[in-house]
Amino acid sequence: MGRWTATLYDHGLPINHSACEAMNPGEFLGSCAAGSLHPGGVNCLMFDGHLSMISAQIQPKVWRALGTRSGGEVVGASDY
């Protein structure tokens, strides 16, 4: 689609949640959730190159931990 909300996402919103965009076109303000047409979750490409289906039922704490290394959490595949 060419819009930033169609190509980027962050871990601030739950999976498949509607995006919060700026009112002015072209401004990169807001938050965009990860989403897809896959029932029950999204496919995420991990930094090490593997692809994982992440359940839409993932705990918010675990979802945010997957999005950063700053917290130092250890997240295993059984968590998502």
Short mmCIF file of C-alpha atoms in Angstrom, two decimals:
data_model
loop_
_atom_site.label_atom_id
_atom_site.label_comp_id
_atom_site.label_asym_id
_atom_site.label_seq_id
_atom_site.Cartn_x
_atom_site.Cartn_y
_atom_site.Cartn_z
CA MET A 1 0.00 0.00 0.00
CA GLY A 2 2.96 2.31 0.42
CA ARG A 3 1.87 3.69 3.79
CA TRP A 4 4.12 3.36 6.83
CA THR A 5 1.39 1.50 8.70
CA ALA A 6 1.44 -1.19 6.01
CA THR A 7 5.18 -1.79 6.30
CA LEU A 8 6.20 -1.11 9.93
CA TYR A 9 4.99 -2.17 13.34
CA ASP A 10 6.03 -1.95 16.95
CA HIS A 11 5.41 -3.99 20.06
CA GLY A 12 3.42 -1.30 21.87
CA LEU A 13 0.02 -2.65 20.81
CA PRO A 14 -1.38 -6.19 20.97
CA ILE A 15 -1.29 -8.37 17.83
CA ASN A 16 -3.97 -7.52 15.24
CA HIS A 17 -4.98 -4.35 17.12
CA SER A 18 -5.97 -1.31 15.05
CA ALA A 19 -3.22 1.26 14.50
CA CYS A 20 -3.08 4.66 16.15
CA GLU A 21 -1.95 7.12 13.46
CA ALA A 22 -1.20 10.82 13.35
CA MET A 23 -3.94 12.99 11.90
CA ASN A 24 -1.57 14.68 9.43
CA PRO A 25 -0.75 12.52 6.36
CA GLY A 26 2.94 11.74 6.05
CA GLU A 27 3.76 12.22 9.73
CA PHE A 28 5.36 9.23 11.41
CA LEU A 29 3.53 9.57 14.71
CA GLY A 30 1.58 6.85 16.40
CA SER A 31 1.76 3.15 16.99
CA CYS A 32 1.15 0.37 14.52
CA ALA A 33 0.34 -3.17 15.70
CA ALA A 34 1.69 -6.33 14.08
CA GLY A 35 -1.09 -7.94 12.10
CA SER A 36 -1.83 -10.34 9.30
CA LEU A 37 -4.65 -12.26 7.71
CA HIS A 38 -3.51 -15.46 9.44
CA PRO A 39 -6.16 -16.66 11.87
CA GLY A 40 -5.00 -16.63 15.48
CA GLY A 41 -1.73 -14.76 15.17
CA VAL A 42 1.02 -13.30 13.02
CA ASN A 43 4.16 -14.59 11.37
CA CYS A 44 7.26 -12.81 12.72
CA LEU A 45 10.75 -12.92 11.27
CA MET A 46 13.21 -13.13 14.15
CA PHE A 47 16.62 -11.50 14.23
CA ASP A 48 18.38 -14.84 13.83
CA GLY A 49 16.50 -15.42 10.55
CA HIS A 50 13.85 -17.94 11.63
CA LEU A 51 10.14 -17.38 11.13
CA SER A 52 7.67 -18.03 13.94
CA MET A 53 3.89 -17.88 14.21
CA ILE A 54 3.12 -15.76 17.25
CA SER A 55 -0.27 -16.42 18.83
CA ALA A 56 -2.68 -13.50 19.22
CA GLN A 57 -3.19 -14.86 22.77
CA ILE A 58 0.42 -14.09 23.75
CA GLN A 59 0.76 -12.35 27.10
CA PRO A 60 1.48 -8.60 26.62
CA LYS A 61 4.56 -8.86 28.86
CA VAL A 62 6.04 -11.59 26.64
CA TRP A 63 5.12 -9.71 23.41
CA ARG A 64 6.95 -6.59 24.63
CA ALA A 65 9.94 -8.70 25.73
CA LEU A 66 10.21 -10.13 22.21
CA GLY A 67 10.46 -6.59 20.84
CA THR A 68 13.51 -5.45 22.81
CA ARG A 69 16.73 -6.68 24.29
CA SER A 70 16.82 -3.83 26.81
CA GLY A 71 14.90 -5.68 29.52
CA GLY A 72 17.26 -8.64 29.59
CA GLU A 73 14.37 -11.13 29.67
CA VAL A 74 14.93 -14.64 28.41
CA VAL A 75 11.98 -15.65 26.21
CA GLY A 76 11.71 -19.21 24.97
CA ALA A 77 9.62 -20.51 22.06
CA SER A 78 7.24 -22.14 24.55
CA ASP A 79 6.29 -18.62 25.75
CA TYR A 80 4.74 -17.69 22.41
#
